[in-house]
Short mmCIF file of C-alpha atoms and ligand atoms in Angstrom, two decimals:
data_model
loop_
_atom_site.label_atom_id
_atom_site.label_comp_id
_atom_site.label_asym_id
_atom_site.label_seq_id
_atom_site.Cartn_x
_atom_site.Cartn_y
_atom_site.Cartn_z
CA MET A 1 7.48 -26.18 4.89
CA LEU A 2 5.90 -23.11 6.44
CA LYS A 3 8.36 -20.55 7.69
CA PRO A 4 7.59 -18.49 10.82
CA MET A 5 5.56 -15.29 10.83
CA LEU A 6 4.38 -12.88 13.46
CA LYS A 7 0.89 -13.71 14.55
CA LYS A 8 -1.73 -11.08 13.89
CA THR A 9 -2.52 -10.90 17.61
CA ILE A 10 0.92 -9.45 18.40
CA ASN A 11 1.27 -5.72 17.95
CA PRO A 12 4.60 -5.32 16.14
CA LEU A 13 4.73 -1.50 16.03
CA HIS A 14 3.96 0.84 18.89
CA PHE A 15 2.82 4.42 18.80
CA ILE A 16 5.57 6.43 20.50
CA ALA A 17 4.71 10.13 20.24
CA PRO A 18 2.98 12.75 18.10
CA ALA A 19 4.89 13.73 14.98
CA ALA A 20 5.73 17.18 16.38
CA THR A 21 7.91 15.54 19.08
CA SER A 22 11.67 15.91 18.53
CA ARG A 23 13.68 12.86 17.52
CA GLU A 24 15.59 13.11 20.83
CA GLN A 25 12.40 13.07 22.90
CA ALA A 26 10.85 10.29 20.82
CA THR A 27 14.03 8.24 21.27
CA VAL A 28 13.80 8.60 25.07
CA ILE A 29 10.12 7.56 25.07
CA ALA A 30 10.83 4.57 22.82
CA ARG A 31 13.66 3.45 25.12
CA GLU A 32 11.40 3.76 28.18
CA LYS A 33 8.82 1.57 26.46
CA GLY A 34 11.47 -1.05 25.69
CA CYS A 35 11.21 -0.41 21.96
CA GLU A 36 13.80 -0.01 19.23
CA PRO A 37 14.70 3.54 18.04
CA PRO A 38 11.65 5.40 16.71
CA ARG A 39 10.72 6.01 13.08
CA LEU A 40 8.75 9.04 11.87
CA LEU A 41 5.79 8.20 9.67
CA GLN A 42 5.86 10.98 7.11
CA ARG A 43 4.94 11.14 3.47
CA ARG A 44 4.45 13.74 0.77
CA GLY A 45 4.68 16.74 3.07
CA TYR A 46 2.66 15.46 6.07
CA GLN A 47 3.73 13.71 9.25
CA VAL A 48 1.49 11.46 11.32
CA ALA A 49 3.39 9.85 14.21
CA TRP A 50 6.56 8.45 15.71
CA VAL A 51 6.38 4.67 15.90
CA ALA A 52 8.83 2.02 17.06
CA PRO A 53 9.15 -1.74 16.69
CA PHE A 54 8.84 -3.78 19.84
CA ASN A 55 10.78 -7.01 20.02
CA THR A 56 8.03 -9.58 20.01
CA PRO A 57 8.45 -13.34 19.83
CA ILE A 58 8.06 -14.88 16.39
CA LYS A 59 5.59 -17.73 16.40
CA SER A 60 4.96 -20.40 13.83
CA PHE A 61 1.65 -20.56 12.05
CA ASP A 62 -0.12 -23.40 10.39
CA ILE A 63 -1.84 -23.37 7.06
CA LYS A 64 -5.28 -23.29 8.69
CA GLN A 65 -4.46 -20.04 10.49
CA ALA A 66 -2.90 -18.60 7.32
CA LYS A 67 -6.02 -19.43 5.31
CA LYS A 68 -8.20 -17.75 7.90
CA ILE A 69 -6.09 -14.56 7.80
CA TRP A 70 -6.01 -14.60 3.99
CA GLU A 71 -9.76 -15.19 3.69
CA SER A 72 -10.44 -12.31 6.07
CA GLN A 73 -8.38 -10.10 3.68
CA GLU A 74 -5.80 -9.25 6.35
CA ALA A 75 -2.10 -9.14 5.51
CA LEU A 76 0.09 -12.21 6.01
CA TYR A 77 3.31 -10.82 7.42
CA LEU A 78 6.41 -12.96 6.82
CA PRO A 79 9.41 -11.28 8.48
CA GLY A 80 12.80 -12.66 7.47
CA TYR A 81 11.27 -14.98 4.87
CA ILE A 82 14.00 -14.34 2.27
CA THR A 83 16.84 -13.08 4.51
CA ALA A 84 19.04 -16.14 3.92
CA GLU A 85 18.49 -16.28 0.13
CA GLN A 86 18.97 -12.55 -0.26
CA VAL A 87 22.64 -12.72 0.69
CA ASN A 88 23.32 -14.16 -2.78
CA PHE A 89 21.77 -11.13 -4.53
CA GLN A 90 23.64 -8.24 -2.92
CA GLU A 91 25.48 -7.46 -6.15
CA GLU A 92 22.23 -7.32 -8.18
CA VAL A 93 20.56 -5.09 -5.58
CA ARG A 94 23.59 -2.78 -5.68
CA HIS A 95 23.27 -2.53 -9.48
CA SER A 96 19.57 -1.73 -9.14
CA HIS A 97 20.30 1.07 -6.68
CA ALA A 98 22.91 2.45 -9.11
CA LEU A 99 20.24 2.39 -11.85
CA TYR A 100 17.82 4.24 -9.53
CA ARG A 101 20.44 6.89 -8.71
CA GLN A 102 21.25 7.47 -12.38
CA ILE A 103 17.58 7.79 -13.29
CA ILE A 104 16.83 10.35 -10.57
CA ASN A 105 19.91 12.25 -11.74
CA GLY A 106 18.24 12.58 -15.13
CA LYS A 107 19.91 9.82 -17.17
CA ALA A 108 17.71 8.26 -19.87
CA CYS A 109 16.47 4.81 -18.88
CA ASP A 110 16.80 3.38 -22.42
CA GLU A 111 20.46 4.44 -22.56
CA LEU A 112 21.10 2.88 -19.15
CA LEU A 113 19.61 -0.42 -20.31
CA ASP A 114 21.88 -0.29 -23.36
CA ALA A 115 24.91 -0.57 -21.05
CA PRO A 116 26.63 -4.00 -21.17
CA TYR A 117 25.39 -5.09 -17.70
CA TYR A 118 21.79 -4.96 -18.98
CA SER A 119 22.08 -5.39 -22.75
CA GLY A 120 24.19 -8.52 -22.25
CA ARG A 121 21.15 -10.16 -20.67
CA LEU A 122 18.40 -8.48 -22.71
CA LEU A 123 19.81 -9.32 -26.14
CA PRO A 124 19.08 -11.14 -28.37
CA VAL A 125 15.71 -12.03 -26.77
CA TYR A 126 14.34 -8.63 -25.77
CA ASP A 127 14.46 -6.13 -28.58
CA MET A 128 13.86 -2.55 -27.38
CA LEU A 129 11.73 -0.99 -30.10
CA ALA A 130 10.86 2.47 -28.92
CA THR A 131 10.57 4.83 -25.99
CA THR A 132 7.40 6.85 -25.49
CA GLU A 133 6.15 9.45 -23.03
CA ASP A 134 2.45 9.66 -22.24
CA GLU A 135 1.71 13.39 -22.15
CA ALA A 136 -1.63 12.67 -20.43
CA ASP A 137 0.10 10.97 -17.48
CA PRO A 138 2.18 13.52 -15.58
CA GLN A 139 3.63 10.83 -13.28
CA GLU A 140 5.10 8.86 -16.16
CA ILE A 141 8.81 9.34 -16.82
CA VAL A 142 9.09 7.04 -19.84
CA THR A 143 7.78 3.80 -21.32
CA LEU A 144 10.18 1.40 -23.02
CA GLU A 145 8.64 -1.03 -25.52
CA PHE A 146 9.99 -4.49 -26.31
CA ASP A 147 9.34 -7.42 -28.61
CA VAL A 148 10.39 -10.91 -27.57
CA LEU A 149 12.43 -12.81 -30.16
CA GLN A 150 13.18 -16.50 -30.51
CA GLU A 151 15.76 -17.38 -33.18
CA GLY A 152 14.97 -14.07 -34.85
CA ASP A 153 11.19 -14.54 -34.88
CA VAL A 154 8.86 -12.33 -32.84
CA ILE A 155 7.04 -14.53 -30.31
CA ALA A 156 5.48 -11.76 -28.18
CA GLU A 157 4.80 -8.12 -29.02
CA ASN A 158 4.44 -4.83 -27.23
CA LEU A 159 5.76 -5.65 -23.79
CA TRP A 160 6.70 -2.56 -21.86
CA ILE A 161 8.48 -1.19 -18.84
CA LYS A 162 6.71 1.90 -17.55
CA LEU A 163 8.77 4.13 -15.32
CA SER A 164 6.69 6.49 -13.14
CA TRP A 165 7.14 8.86 -10.20
CA LEU A 166 4.99 7.84 -7.23
CA SER A 167 4.00 11.40 -6.37
CA PHE A 168 4.14 14.96 -7.62
CA ILE A 169 6.08 16.11 -4.56
CA GLU A 170 9.44 17.61 -5.48
CA GLU A 171 11.20 16.24 -2.38
CA ASP A 172 9.94 12.66 -2.93
CA PRO A 173 12.07 10.89 -5.56
CA SER A 174 10.22 7.55 -5.24
CA PHE A 175 9.51 5.76 -8.49
CA ARG A 176 8.43 2.41 -9.79
CA LEU A 177 9.08 0.30 -12.88
CA ARG A 178 6.01 -1.59 -14.01
CA PHE A 179 6.34 -4.56 -16.39
CA SER A 180 3.32 -5.40 -18.52
CA PHE A 181 2.02 -5.29 -22.09
CA GLY A 182 -0.68 -3.85 -24.35
CA ILE A 183 -2.69 -0.74 -23.58
CA ALA A 184 -2.33 0.07 -19.90
CA GLY A 185 -5.64 0.15 -18.07
CA TYR A 186 -7.77 -1.07 -21.01
CA GLU A 187 -7.03 -4.77 -21.29
CA ASN A 188 -7.84 -7.65 -18.98
CA VAL A 189 -4.19 -8.67 -18.83
CA ALA A 190 -4.99 -11.91 -16.97
CA GLU A 191 -6.58 -13.25 -20.20
CA ASP A 192 -3.18 -13.34 -21.93
CA PHE A 193 -1.07 -15.49 -19.64
CA GLN A 194 1.69 -15.98 -22.22
CA ARG A 195 2.39 -12.27 -22.49
CA GLN A 196 2.14 -11.93 -18.70
CA ARG A 197 4.78 -14.65 -18.49
CA HIS A 198 7.03 -12.88 -21.01
CA ALA A 199 6.67 -9.59 -19.12
CA GLY A 200 7.58 -11.47 -15.94
CA ASN A 201 10.69 -12.89 -17.64
CA LEU A 202 11.62 -9.37 -18.76
CA THR A 203 11.51 -8.24 -15.10
CA GLU A 204 13.82 -11.09 -14.19
CA THR A 205 16.21 -10.11 -16.98
CA VAL A 206 16.51 -6.49 -15.86
CA PHE A 207 16.23 -7.24 -12.13
CA PRO A 208 17.59 -10.79 -11.55
CA GLU A 209 16.86 -10.41 -7.82
CA SER A 210 13.21 -11.03 -8.84
CA VAL A 211 13.88 -14.77 -8.46
CA LEU A 212 13.87 -14.22 -4.69
CA ILE A 213 10.09 -14.40 -5.15
CA SER A 214 9.60 -16.20 -8.45
CA GLN A 215 11.89 -19.14 -7.70
CA ASN A 216 11.24 -19.35 -3.98
CA LYS A 217 10.07 -22.92 -3.39
CA PRO A 218 8.73 -22.51 0.19
CA LEU A 219 6.77 -19.42 -0.92
CA ALA A 220 5.30 -21.28 -3.91
CA ALA A 221 4.34 -24.18 -1.62
CA LEU A 222 2.76 -21.79 0.87
CA LEU A 223 0.73 -19.94 -1.78
CA GLN A 224 -0.33 -23.14 -3.52
CA SER A 225 -1.76 -24.61 -0.33
CA LEU A 226 -3.13 -21.24 0.80
CA LEU A 227 -5.01 -20.77 -2.48
CA ASP A 228 -5.66 -24.45 -3.29
CA ILE A 229 -3.96 -24.15 -6.69
CA ASP A 230 -1.55 -26.46 -8.53
CA GLN A 231 0.98 -23.91 -9.75
CA VAL A 232 1.43 -20.29 -8.69
CA ALA A 233 2.59 -17.61 -11.17
CA TYR A 234 3.84 -14.08 -10.45
CA VAL A 235 2.63 -11.50 -12.95
CA GLU A 236 2.15 -7.74 -13.43
CA ARG A 237 5.44 -7.21 -11.67
CA ILE A 238 6.55 -3.90 -10.22
CA ILE A 239 9.95 -2.87 -8.88
CA TYR A 240 9.59 -0.09 -6.30
CA PHE A 241 12.10 2.40 -5.04
CA ASN A 242 10.45 4.08 -2.07
CA ALA A 243 12.48 7.10 -0.96
CA PRO A 244 12.38 9.04 2.34
CA LYS A 245 9.20 11.16 2.56
CA GLY A 246 7.65 8.90 -0.05
CA GLY A 247 5.60 5.73 -0.14
CA ALA A 248 2.01 5.01 -1.10
CA GLN A 249 -1.27 6.42 0.14
CA PHE A 250 -4.04 3.99 1.18
CA HIS A 251 -5.20 1.90 -1.79
CA GLN A 252 -6.13 -1.63 -2.89
CA ASP A 253 -4.73 -3.69 -5.79
CA VAL A 254 -7.74 -5.69 -6.98
CA GLU A 255 -7.26 -7.05 -10.54
CA PRO A 256 -9.50 -9.60 -12.26
CA GLY A 257 -7.88 -13.03 -12.39
CA HIS A 258 -5.37 -12.26 -9.61
CA PHE A 259 -5.57 -13.47 -6.01
CA GLY A 260 -3.46 -10.76 -4.44
CA VAL A 261 0.03 -9.35 -4.21
CA VAL A 262 3.33 -10.44 -2.71
CA TYR A 263 5.66 -7.61 -1.69
CA ALA A 264 9.30 -8.20 -0.74
CA GLN A 265 11.57 -5.57 0.81
CA LEU A 266 15.12 -6.03 -0.55
CA SER A 267 16.81 -2.95 0.93
CA GLY A 268 15.85 0.02 3.08
CA GLU A 269 12.79 -0.08 5.31
CA THR A 270 9.08 0.61 5.00
CA VAL A 271 6.25 0.72 7.50
CA TRP A 272 2.87 -0.54 6.33
CA ILE A 273 -0.58 0.05 7.66
CA SER A 274 -2.63 -2.75 6.24
CA LEU A 275 -6.12 -4.03 7.00
CA ALA A 276 -9.18 -5.60 5.41
CA LYS A 277 -11.51 -3.09 3.77
CA ASN A 278 -14.38 -4.04 6.10
CA ASN A 279 -12.14 -3.36 9.09
CA LEU A 280 -11.03 -0.04 7.63
CA VAL A 281 -14.69 0.95 7.29
CA LYS A 282 -15.33 -0.26 10.85
CA GLU A 283 -12.40 1.76 12.23
CA ILE A 284 -13.56 4.92 10.45
CA ILE A 285 -17.07 4.54 11.90
CA LEU A 286 -15.68 3.88 15.41
CA PHE A 287 -13.49 6.96 15.15
CA PHE A 288 -16.46 9.19 14.36
CA LYS A 289 -18.35 7.83 17.40
CA ASP A 290 -15.59 9.02 19.73
CA GLU A 291 -16.13 12.64 20.81
CA LYS A 292 -12.56 12.97 22.14
CA LYS A 293 -11.12 11.91 18.80
CA LEU A 294 -13.41 14.31 16.95
CA ASP A 295 -12.07 17.15 19.11
CA LEU A 296 -8.54 16.21 18.03
CA LEU A 297 -9.61 15.86 14.39
CA ALA A 298 -10.78 19.49 14.39
CA ASP A 299 -7.10 20.48 14.44
CA GLU A 300 -6.11 17.96 11.77
CA ILE A 301 -8.38 18.30 8.74
CA LYS A 302 -10.72 20.91 7.23
CA PRO A 303 -14.08 21.45 9.05
CA GLU A 304 -16.03 20.86 5.81
CA PHE A 305 -14.32 17.47 5.45
CA ILE A 306 -15.32 16.55 9.02
CA GLN A 307 -18.89 17.63 8.38
CA PHE A 308 -19.07 15.61 5.16
CA LEU A 309 -17.58 12.49 6.77
CA SER A 310 -19.81 12.76 9.87
CA HIS A 311 -22.81 12.23 7.57
CA LEU A 312 -21.13 9.59 5.41
CA VAL A 313 -20.21 7.30 8.33
CA LYS A 314 -23.91 6.79 9.07
CA ASN A 315 -24.11 4.66 5.91
CA PRO A 316 -21.37 1.96 5.94
CA ASP A 317 -22.08 0.81 2.36
CA ALA A 318 -21.83 4.36 1.03
CA LEU A 319 -18.63 4.85 3.04
CA SER A 320 -17.17 1.62 1.61
CA ALA A 321 -18.09 2.66 -1.95
CA TYR A 322 -16.70 6.17 -1.42
CA LEU A 323 -13.27 4.66 -0.61
CA ASP A 324 -13.09 3.60 -4.27
CA GLU A 325 -14.14 6.93 -5.76
CA ARG A 326 -11.47 8.66 -7.77
CA GLU A 327 -12.31 12.06 -6.27
CA ASN A 328 -12.81 11.57 -2.52
CA ASP A 329 -10.64 14.22 -0.89
CA PRO A 330 -12.39 14.33 2.52
CA LEU A 331 -11.91 10.58 3.05
CA GLU A 332 -8.49 10.39 1.36
CA VAL A 333 -7.13 13.20 3.52
CA PHE A 334 -8.68 11.71 6.67
CA ILE A 335 -7.39 8.14 6.30
CA ASN A 336 -3.91 9.23 5.20
CA GLN A 337 -3.18 12.42 7.07
CA SER A 338 -5.07 12.35 10.38
CA PRO A 339 -2.57 11.54 13.15
CA SER A 340 -5.43 10.55 15.50
CA PHE A 341 -6.82 8.03 13.02
CA THR A 342 -3.36 6.62 12.31
CA GLN A 343 -2.83 6.25 16.06
CA GLN A 344 -6.08 4.29 16.32
CA LEU A 345 -4.97 1.90 13.54
CA LEU A 346 -1.58 1.46 15.24
CA ALA A 347 -3.30 0.63 18.53
CA GLN A 348 -5.31 -2.07 16.74
CA GLY A 349 -2.08 -3.73 15.52
CA TYR A 350 -2.50 -2.94 11.83
CA ALA A 351 1.08 -1.70 11.29
CA TYR A 352 4.00 -3.78 10.05
CA GLN A 353 7.65 -2.97 9.64
CA LEU A 354 9.39 -4.37 6.56
CA SER A 355 13.18 -4.52 6.46
CA ALA A 356 15.40 -6.23 3.90
CA GLY A 357 14.37 -9.89 3.70
CA ASP A 358 10.77 -9.37 4.91
CA LEU A 359 7.66 -10.26 2.91
CA ILE A 360 4.02 -9.26 3.15
CA LEU A 361 1.18 -10.99 1.31
CA LEU A 362 -1.91 -8.92 0.51
CA PRO A 363 -5.15 -10.70 -0.42
CA GLN A 364 -7.23 -8.93 -3.09
CA LYS A 365 -10.44 -10.90 -3.52
CA SER A 366 -12.81 -8.22 -4.83
CA ILE A 367 -13.39 -4.47 -4.67
CA THR A 368 -15.72 -4.90 -1.70
CA ASN A 369 -13.64 -7.58 0.03
CA CYS A 370 -9.93 -6.82 -0.20
CA ASN A 371 -6.89 -5.57 1.67
CA TRP A 372 -6.19 -1.84 1.90
CA HIS A 373 -2.70 -0.65 2.67
CA SER A 374 -0.57 2.44 3.01
CA VAL A 375 3.23 2.56 2.87
CA TYR A 376 5.82 4.87 4.46
CA CYS A 377 9.53 4.82 3.70
CA THR A 378 11.25 4.87 7.10
CA SER A 379 14.89 4.35 6.06
CA ASP A 380 17.23 7.29 5.48
CA LYS A 381 17.83 6.13 1.88
CA GLU A 382 15.60 4.69 -0.79
CA GLY A 383 14.73 1.00 -0.50
CA GLU A 384 14.20 -1.48 -3.31
CA ALA A 385 11.17 -3.74 -3.25
CA LEU A 386 9.46 -6.31 -5.45
CA SER A 387 5.68 -6.28 -5.81
CA PHE A 388 4.21 -9.12 -7.88
CA ALA A 389 0.60 -10.08 -8.48
CA ILE A 390 -0.31 -13.69 -7.63
CA ARG A 391 -2.32 -15.94 -9.93
CA SER A 392 -2.54 -19.60 -10.88
CA THR A 393 -0.96 -20.97 -14.04
CA PRO A 394 -3.78 -21.79 -16.49
FE1 LIG B 401 -0.49 -1.94 -3.18
#
């Protein structure tokens, strides 16, 4: 059974006003446009726009349409997909928020997981061996290492939970807990499905609300027909706590052996700007052809960045490749911080609002053909979210 989604052709979020507008004024404008109250898109010290959801009809989609959207590397937006099931996990989500609060107040994560609520589920299967801190990774808070035991025997080694801040900004207490194994960044994790499975089970043990994705039968059926696979598996799991003024800058999540990512909002609210990489490149090029927009950009980013990008946009392949460069400040600042560019993406219908119970599926075919996305926290408190990579069971 395919549950309803908003069709891509409907623009679910409207641009309301420039970020400098007061909340009162933005509220009046939103009301005049027939929208819900406005949300400010702000992150890590910059603000880009007031936006507001517009009540649009929810239409059904068929698998043919879904496949077309997925193949084109655009997001599949599934509002309300787990709203009904989520009611049964309120207690678990409350516990997870309590864990978040204690961690940002400086409590040690390993001690928190020793408390009966967690240790009662972890033991005797998950044996916490050690905690480490990677000095070379300033975003890392701590890594907890586990072995998996079965009747006292070790059946999987060196699983870990890596707890990291999402930014270096003092006023952004967003963090994530990543569940994986081995040496981060060096191994092709997809080659070891058994350990991926154990790491997935560890996520479920610490955050039982994970089953909202992993045991969701309609979602499995949807993904299996979407991807033409027999059995879907959810691996390389991440639990996010996006806090106000936090979120994620534009990025992709391409991993060998994985088809893409499913993200579920369990509490709070986020706004996503999500589009296929080729469309992102196209939008950047279109922007730089518009003299009026370039006039506005002069007040938004450094002149040397504008000069650099004006040359780069003449070569779409070079522009596409530059998106993946580690050091690409002119482009990174432009796509994330330019209010005029954000407004253009909003006008094209690339923004989605995710409230508790909403899902978004992000195809990640290859570096050159994948979905790019950027996330803003728009609730007044942190929100919990699940982000799991999608693969087939070997
Ligand atoms: Fe992502």
